[in-house]
Amino acid sequence: MLTRDYQPALVPMEQAIPANSNWLLRGVGAVALFALLLVATLSNEYAYSVLGNFWAHVFELLGIGPAAALPEAGTSVGAVLNRPRNLPAVLSYGALYVLACLGLLFLMLPHARQRRLVLGFYGIAGTVFLLLLVLSRLSHMAVLAVLANQLLHFIVSLVPVIVLVPLLRWYSNNQPASKPTQ
């Protein structure tokens, strides 16, 4: 027979759920974005096809020929893409993928300092990619196009998310507490 001493204390519902119940919404959002990114990664050829058809219709409505959208095989853009694809489709896929990665990172890294570092990382990586692409175009050096290709594939992947989340969580946990200003 249980006595009152052994029964768990009943806690009102308001106290059972933390005051900041954003954690559940953030967790569900993070899982949904991760699943979306995983599906996008596994079916990127289909995404390129859908986006290519979308942009072809947009160009048709605007009266722009579809040949302007495809990169030439001999150019540095063609070398970076590895195959002739609709350039607006590639750019829109990359932009949507990076935005989803940023959304996932912002859900998993709540501090402003962490978010600034994430934005700085993607900004620097994008700038280096564009610089390599322009330099390969101007100098006709295929090695720069290959480096740009590798950097692009790194940026438009889950690898930065997988690396940045634990790294920035560790970094913020090891920072000394800020001292009050006098």
PDB file of C-alpha atoms in Angstrom:
ATOM      1  CA  MET A   1       0.000   0.000   0.000  1.00  0.00           C
ATOM      2  CA  LEU A   2       1.336   3.378  -1.015  1.00  0.00           C
ATOM      3  CA  THR A   3       1.420   6.147   1.456  1.00  0.00           C
ATOM      4  CA  ARG A   4       1.523   9.801   0.702  1.00  0.00           C
ATOM      5  CA  ASP A   5       5.311   9.868   1.120  1.00  0.00           C
ATOM      6  CA  TYR A   6       5.866   7.590  -1.862  1.00  0.00           C
ATOM      7  CA  GLN A   7       3.469   9.239  -4.294  1.00  0.00           C
ATOM      8  CA  PRO A   8       4.954  11.683  -6.761  1.00  0.00           C
ATOM      9  CA  ALA A   9       4.000  15.265  -6.245  1.00  0.00           C
ATOM     10  CA  LEU A  10       1.562  16.548  -8.808  1.00  0.00           C
ATOM     11  CA  VAL A  11       2.947  19.511 -10.670  1.00  0.00           C
ATOM     12  CA  PRO A  12       0.584  22.002 -12.290  1.00  0.00           C
ATOM     13  CA  MET A  13       0.744  21.915 -16.093  1.00  0.00           C
ATOM     14  CA  GLU A  14       2.107  25.457 -16.275  1.00  0.00           C
ATOM     15  CA  GLN A  15       5.154  24.387 -14.267  1.00  0.00           C
ATOM     16  CA  ALA A  16       5.629  21.051 -16.098  1.00  0.00           C
ATOM     17  CA  ILE A  17       6.252  22.769 -19.439  1.00  0.00           C
ATOM     18  CA  PRO A  18       9.166  25.198 -19.455  1.00  0.00           C
ATOM     19  CA  ALA A  19       8.269  28.845 -19.778  1.00  0.00           C
ATOM     20  CA  ASN A  20      10.226  29.009 -23.032  1.00  0.00           C
ATOM     21  CA  SER A  21       8.394  26.288 -24.953  1.00  0.00           C
ATOM     22  CA  ASN A  22      10.013  27.330 -28.243  1.00  0.00           C
ATOM     23  CA  TRP A  23      12.237  24.273 -27.967  1.00  0.00           C
ATOM     24  CA  LEU A  24       9.469  22.025 -29.325  1.00  0.00           C
ATOM     25  CA  LEU A  25       8.732  24.254 -32.308  1.00  0.00           C
ATOM     26  CA  ARG A  26      12.441  24.716 -32.969  1.00  0.00           C
ATOM     27  CA  GLY A  27      13.014  20.957 -32.797  1.00  0.00           C
ATOM     28  CA  VAL A  28      10.154  20.137 -35.151  1.00  0.00           C
ATOM     29  CA  GLY A  29      11.283  22.867 -37.537  1.00  0.00           C
ATOM     30  CA  ALA A  30      14.870  21.611 -37.460  1.00  0.00           C
ATOM     31  CA  VAL A  31      13.800  18.024 -38.173  1.00  0.00           C
ATOM     32  CA  ALA A  32      11.539  19.193 -41.023  1.00  0.00           C
ATOM     33  CA  LEU A  33      14.286  21.332 -42.583  1.00  0.00           C
ATOM     34  CA  PHE A  34      16.834  18.534 -42.213  1.00  0.00           C
ATOM     35  CA  ALA A  35      14.445  16.101 -43.930  1.00  0.00           C
ATOM     36  CA  LEU A  36      13.803  18.631 -46.706  1.00  0.00           C
ATOM     37  CA  LEU A  37      17.533  19.127 -47.244  1.00  0.00           C
ATOM     38  CA  LEU A  38      18.153  15.384 -47.268  1.00  0.00           C
ATOM     39  CA  VAL A  39      15.413  14.816 -49.862  1.00  0.00           C
ATOM     40  CA  ALA A  40      16.726  17.733 -51.940  1.00  0.00           C
ATOM     41  CA  THR A  41      20.226  16.265 -51.827  1.00  0.00           C
ATOM     42  CA  LEU A  42      19.070  12.809 -52.867  1.00  0.00           C
ATOM     43  CA  SER A  43      16.835  14.063 -55.674  1.00  0.00           C
ATOM     44  CA  ASN A  44      18.765  17.062 -56.965  1.00  0.00           C
ATOM     45  CA  GLU A  45      18.529  15.971 -60.618  1.00  0.00           C
ATOM     46  CA  TYR A  46      14.746  16.033 -60.353  1.00  0.00           C
ATOM     47  CA  ALA A  47      14.923  19.454 -58.662  1.00  0.00           C
ATOM     48  CA  TYR A  48      17.136  20.753 -61.489  1.00  0.00           C
ATOM     49  CA  SER A  49      14.618  19.424 -63.998  1.00  0.00           C
ATOM     50  CA  VAL A  50      11.646  21.052 -62.269  1.00  0.00           C
ATOM     51  CA  LEU A  51      13.461  24.359 -61.799  1.00  0.00           C
ATOM     52  CA  GLY A  52      14.747  24.202 -65.388  1.00  0.00           C
ATOM     53  CA  ASN A  53      11.201  23.798 -66.699  1.00  0.00           C
ATOM     54  CA  PHE A  54      10.031  26.632 -64.456  1.00  0.00           C
ATOM     55  CA  TRP A  55      12.719  28.989 -65.727  1.00  0.00           C
ATOM     56  CA  ALA A  56      12.099  27.907 -69.336  1.00  0.00           C
ATOM     57  CA  HIS A  57       8.454  28.946 -68.922  1.00  0.00           C
ATOM     58  CA  VAL A  58       9.499  32.240 -67.338  1.00  0.00           C
ATOM     59  CA  PHE A  59      11.919  32.939 -70.202  1.00  0.00           C
ATOM     60  CA  GLU A  60       9.248  31.999 -72.725  1.00  0.00           C
ATOM     61  CA  LEU A  61       6.808  34.439 -71.126  1.00  0.00           C
ATOM     62  CA  LEU A  62       9.462  37.170 -71.158  1.00  0.00           C
ATOM     63  CA  GLY A  63      10.403  36.439 -74.776  1.00  0.00           C
ATOM     64  CA  ILE A  64      13.974  35.411 -73.925  1.00  0.00           C
ATOM     65  CA  GLY A  65      15.409  32.447 -75.796  1.00  0.00           C
ATOM     66  CA  PRO A  66      16.281  29.317 -73.781  1.00  0.00           C
ATOM     67  CA  ALA A  67      19.782  29.145 -75.288  1.00  0.00           C
ATOM     68  CA  ALA A  68      20.861  32.039 -73.082  1.00  0.00           C
ATOM     69  CA  ALA A  69      20.193  29.939 -69.993  1.00  0.00           C
ATOM     70  CA  LEU A  70      22.556  27.068 -70.827  1.00  0.00           C
ATOM     71  CA  PRO A  71      26.286  27.484 -70.182  1.00  0.00           C
ATOM     72  CA  GLU A  72      28.713  26.550 -72.900  1.00  0.00           C
ATOM     73  CA  ALA A  73      30.679  23.364 -72.230  1.00  0.00           C
ATOM     74  CA  GLY A  74      34.061  25.044 -72.739  1.00  0.00           C
ATOM     75  CA  THR A  75      33.515  27.931 -70.332  1.00  0.00           C
ATOM     76  CA  SER A  76      34.461  28.048 -66.687  1.00  0.00           C
ATOM     77  CA  VAL A  77      30.758  27.982 -65.747  1.00  0.00           C
ATOM     78  CA  GLY A  78      30.321  24.811 -67.782  1.00  0.00           C
ATOM     79  CA  ALA A  79      33.360  23.313 -66.047  1.00  0.00           C
ATOM     80  CA  VAL A  80      31.996  24.185 -62.615  1.00  0.00           C
ATOM     81  CA  LEU A  81      28.613  22.630 -63.329  1.00  0.00           C
ATOM     82  CA  ASN A  82      30.194  19.470 -64.809  1.00  0.00           C
ATOM     83  CA  ARG A  83      27.306  19.182 -67.263  1.00  0.00           C
ATOM     84  CA  PRO A  84      25.268  21.630 -69.244  1.00  0.00           C
ATOM     85  CA  ARG A  85      22.332  22.529 -67.030  1.00  0.00           C
ATOM     86  CA  ASN A  86      19.972  25.426 -67.001  1.00  0.00           C
ATOM     87  CA  LEU A  87      22.026  28.083 -65.217  1.00  0.00           C
ATOM     88  CA  PRO A  88      19.055  29.854 -63.561  1.00  0.00           C
ATOM     89  CA  ALA A  89      17.874  26.459 -62.290  1.00  0.00           C
ATOM     90  CA  VAL A  90      21.288  25.775 -60.770  1.00  0.00           C
ATOM     91  CA  LEU A  91      21.462  29.222 -59.195  1.00  0.00           C
ATOM     92  CA  SER A  92      17.929  29.029 -57.782  1.00  0.00           C
ATOM     93  CA  TYR A  93      18.502  25.487 -56.448  1.00  0.00           C
ATOM     94  CA  GLY A  94      21.725  26.605 -54.775  1.00  0.00           C
ATOM     95  CA  ALA A  95      20.102  29.711 -53.296  1.00  0.00           C
ATOM     96  CA  LEU A  96      17.120  27.746 -51.949  1.00  0.00           C
ATOM     97  CA  TYR A  97      19.411  25.048 -50.539  1.00  0.00           C
ATOM     98  CA  VAL A  98      21.666  27.563 -48.807  1.00  0.00           C
ATOM     99  CA  LEU A  99      18.638  29.432 -47.410  1.00  0.00           C
ATOM    100  CA  ALA A 100      17.292  26.157 -46.001  1.00  0.00           C
ATOM    101  CA  CYS A 101      20.735  25.422 -44.490  1.00  0.00           C
ATOM    102  CA  LEU A 102      20.797  28.894 -42.933  1.00  0.00           C
ATOM    103  CA  GLY A 103      17.298  28.347 -41.551  1.00  0.00           C
ATOM    104  CA  LEU A 104      18.375  25.039 -40.027  1.00  0.00           C
ATOM    105  CA  LEU A 105      21.509  26.597 -38.562  1.00  0.00           C
ATOM    106  CA  PHE A 106      19.524  29.512 -37.109  1.00  0.00           C
ATOM    107  CA  LEU A 107      17.128  27.038 -35.473  1.00  0.00           C
ATOM    108  CA  MET A 108      19.966  25.032 -33.967  1.00  0.00           C
ATOM    109  CA  LEU A 109      22.201  27.951 -32.991  1.00  0.00           C
ATOM    110  CA  PRO A 110      20.138  30.418 -30.974  1.00  0.00           C
ATOM    111  CA  HIS A 111      22.794  32.975 -30.030  1.00  0.00           C
ATOM    112  CA  ALA A 112      23.395  36.107 -32.108  1.00  0.00           C
ATOM    113  CA  ARG A 113      27.175  35.598 -32.025  1.00  0.00           C
ATOM    114  CA  GLN A 114      26.796  32.087 -33.487  1.00  0.00           C
ATOM    115  CA  ARG A 115      24.466  33.360 -36.209  1.00  0.00           C
ATOM    116  CA  ARG A 116      26.890  36.125 -37.179  1.00  0.00           C
ATOM    117  CA  LEU A 117      29.669  33.536 -37.500  1.00  0.00           C
ATOM    118  CA  VAL A 118      27.431  31.358 -39.705  1.00  0.00           C
ATOM    119  CA  LEU A 119      26.595  34.304 -41.961  1.00  0.00           C
ATOM    120  CA  GLY A 120      30.265  35.240 -42.089  1.00  0.00           C
ATOM    121  CA  PHE A 121      31.224  31.684 -43.033  1.00  0.00           C
ATOM    122  CA  TYR A 122      28.710  31.494 -45.880  1.00  0.00           C
ATOM    123  CA  GLY A 123      29.584  35.022 -47.004  1.00  0.00           C
ATOM    124  CA  ILE A 124      33.299  34.266 -47.154  1.00  0.00           C
ATOM    125  CA  ALA A 125      32.735  30.910 -48.869  1.00  0.00           C
ATOM    126  CA  GLY A 126      30.452  32.505 -51.471  1.00  0.00           C
ATOM    127  CA  THR A 127      32.895  35.341 -52.092  1.00  0.00           C
ATOM    128  CA  VAL A 128      35.802  32.929 -52.536  1.00  0.00           C
ATOM    129  CA  PHE A 129      33.683  30.840 -54.930  1.00  0.00           C
ATOM    130  CA  LEU A 130      32.833  33.876 -57.057  1.00  0.00           C
ATOM    131  CA  LEU A 131      36.449  35.058 -56.974  1.00  0.00           C
ATOM    132  CA  LEU A 132      37.705  31.651 -58.124  1.00  0.00           C
ATOM    133  CA  LEU A 133      35.088  31.565 -60.861  1.00  0.00           C
ATOM    134  CA  VAL A 134      35.978  35.049 -62.148  1.00  0.00           C
ATOM    135  CA  LEU A 135      39.713  34.346 -61.966  1.00  0.00           C
ATOM    136  CA  SER A 136      39.290  31.071 -63.847  1.00  0.00           C
ATOM    137  CA  ARG A 137      37.310  32.917 -66.508  1.00  0.00           C
ATOM    138  CA  LEU A 138      39.898  35.705 -66.855  1.00  0.00           C
ATOM    139  CA  SER A 139      43.008  33.522 -66.689  1.00  0.00           C
ATOM    140  CA  HIS A 140      41.598  30.470 -68.513  1.00  0.00           C
ATOM    141  CA  MET A 141      43.056  28.276 -65.767  1.00  0.00           C
ATOM    142  CA  ALA A 142      41.031  25.089 -65.428  1.00  0.00           C
ATOM    143  CA  VAL A 143      42.445  24.373 -61.971  1.00  0.00           C
ATOM    144  CA  LEU A 144      40.652  27.437 -60.577  1.00  0.00           C
ATOM    145  CA  ALA A 145      37.385  26.238 -62.095  1.00  0.00           C
ATOM    146  CA  VAL A 146      37.924  22.842 -60.459  1.00  0.00           C
ATOM    147  CA  LEU A 147      38.552  24.519 -57.090  1.00  0.00           C
ATOM    148  CA  ALA A 148      35.419  26.622 -57.553  1.00  0.00           C
ATOM    149  CA  ASN A 149      33.516  23.425 -58.385  1.00  0.00           C
ATOM    150  CA  GLN A 150      34.682  21.734 -55.191  1.00  0.00           C
ATOM    151  CA  LEU A 151      33.844  24.788 -53.088  1.00  0.00           C
ATOM    152  CA  LEU A 152      30.387  25.046 -54.656  1.00  0.00           C
ATOM    153  CA  HIS A 153      29.654  21.400 -53.912  1.00  0.00           C
ATOM    154  CA  PHE A 154      30.798  21.968 -50.328  1.00  0.00           C
ATOM    155  CA  ILE A 155      28.624  25.065 -49.851  1.00  0.00           C
ATOM    156  CA  VAL A 156      25.534  23.429 -51.357  1.00  0.00           C
ATOM    157  CA  SER A 157      25.622  20.379 -49.097  1.00  0.00           C
ATOM    158  CA  LEU A 158      24.835  19.373 -45.537  1.00  0.00           C
ATOM    159  CA  VAL A 159      28.527  19.257 -44.621  1.00  0.00           C
ATOM    160  CA  PRO A 160      28.721  22.876 -43.361  1.00  0.00           C
ATOM    161  CA  VAL A 161      25.644  22.297 -41.189  1.00  0.00           C
ATOM    162  CA  ILE A 162      27.074  19.086 -39.776  1.00  0.00           C
ATOM    163  CA  VAL A 163      30.386  20.814 -39.007  1.00  0.00           C
ATOM    164  CA  LEU A 164      29.165  24.234 -37.850  1.00  0.00           C
ATOM    165  CA  VAL A 165      26.542  23.149 -35.313  1.00  0.00           C
ATOM    166  CA  PRO A 166      28.848  21.257 -32.926  1.00  0.00           C
ATOM    167  CA  LEU A 167      31.768  23.602 -33.594  1.00  0.00           C
ATOM    168  CA  LEU A 168      29.821  26.766 -32.762  1.00  0.00           C
ATOM    169  CA  ARG A 169      28.073  25.162 -29.798  1.00  0.00           C
ATOM    170  CA  TRP A 170      31.475  24.155 -28.416  1.00  0.00           C
ATOM    171  CA  TYR A 171      32.866  27.611 -29.180  1.00  0.00           C
ATOM    172  CA  SER A 172      30.049  29.422 -27.359  1.00  0.00           C
ATOM    173  CA  ASN A 173      30.303  27.089 -24.350  1.00  0.00           C
ATOM    174  CA  ASN A 174      34.021  27.806 -24.025  1.00  0.00           C
ATOM    175  CA  GLN A 175      33.772  31.582 -24.203  1.00  0.00           C
ATOM    176  CA  PRO A 176      34.263  33.424 -20.920  1.00  0.00           C
ATOM    177  CA  ALA A 177      31.221  35.220 -19.601  1.00  0.00           C
ATOM    178  CA  SER A 178      31.181  38.840 -20.644  1.00  0.00           C
ATOM    179  CA  LYS A 179      32.159  41.262 -17.936  1.00  0.00           C
ATOM    180  CA  PRO A 180      29.770  44.076 -17.112  1.00  0.00           C
ATOM    181  CA  THR A 181      30.833  47.458 -18.383  1.00  0.00           C
ATOM    182  CA  GLN A 182      31.521  50.162 -15.857  1.00  0.00           C
TER     183      GLN A 182
END
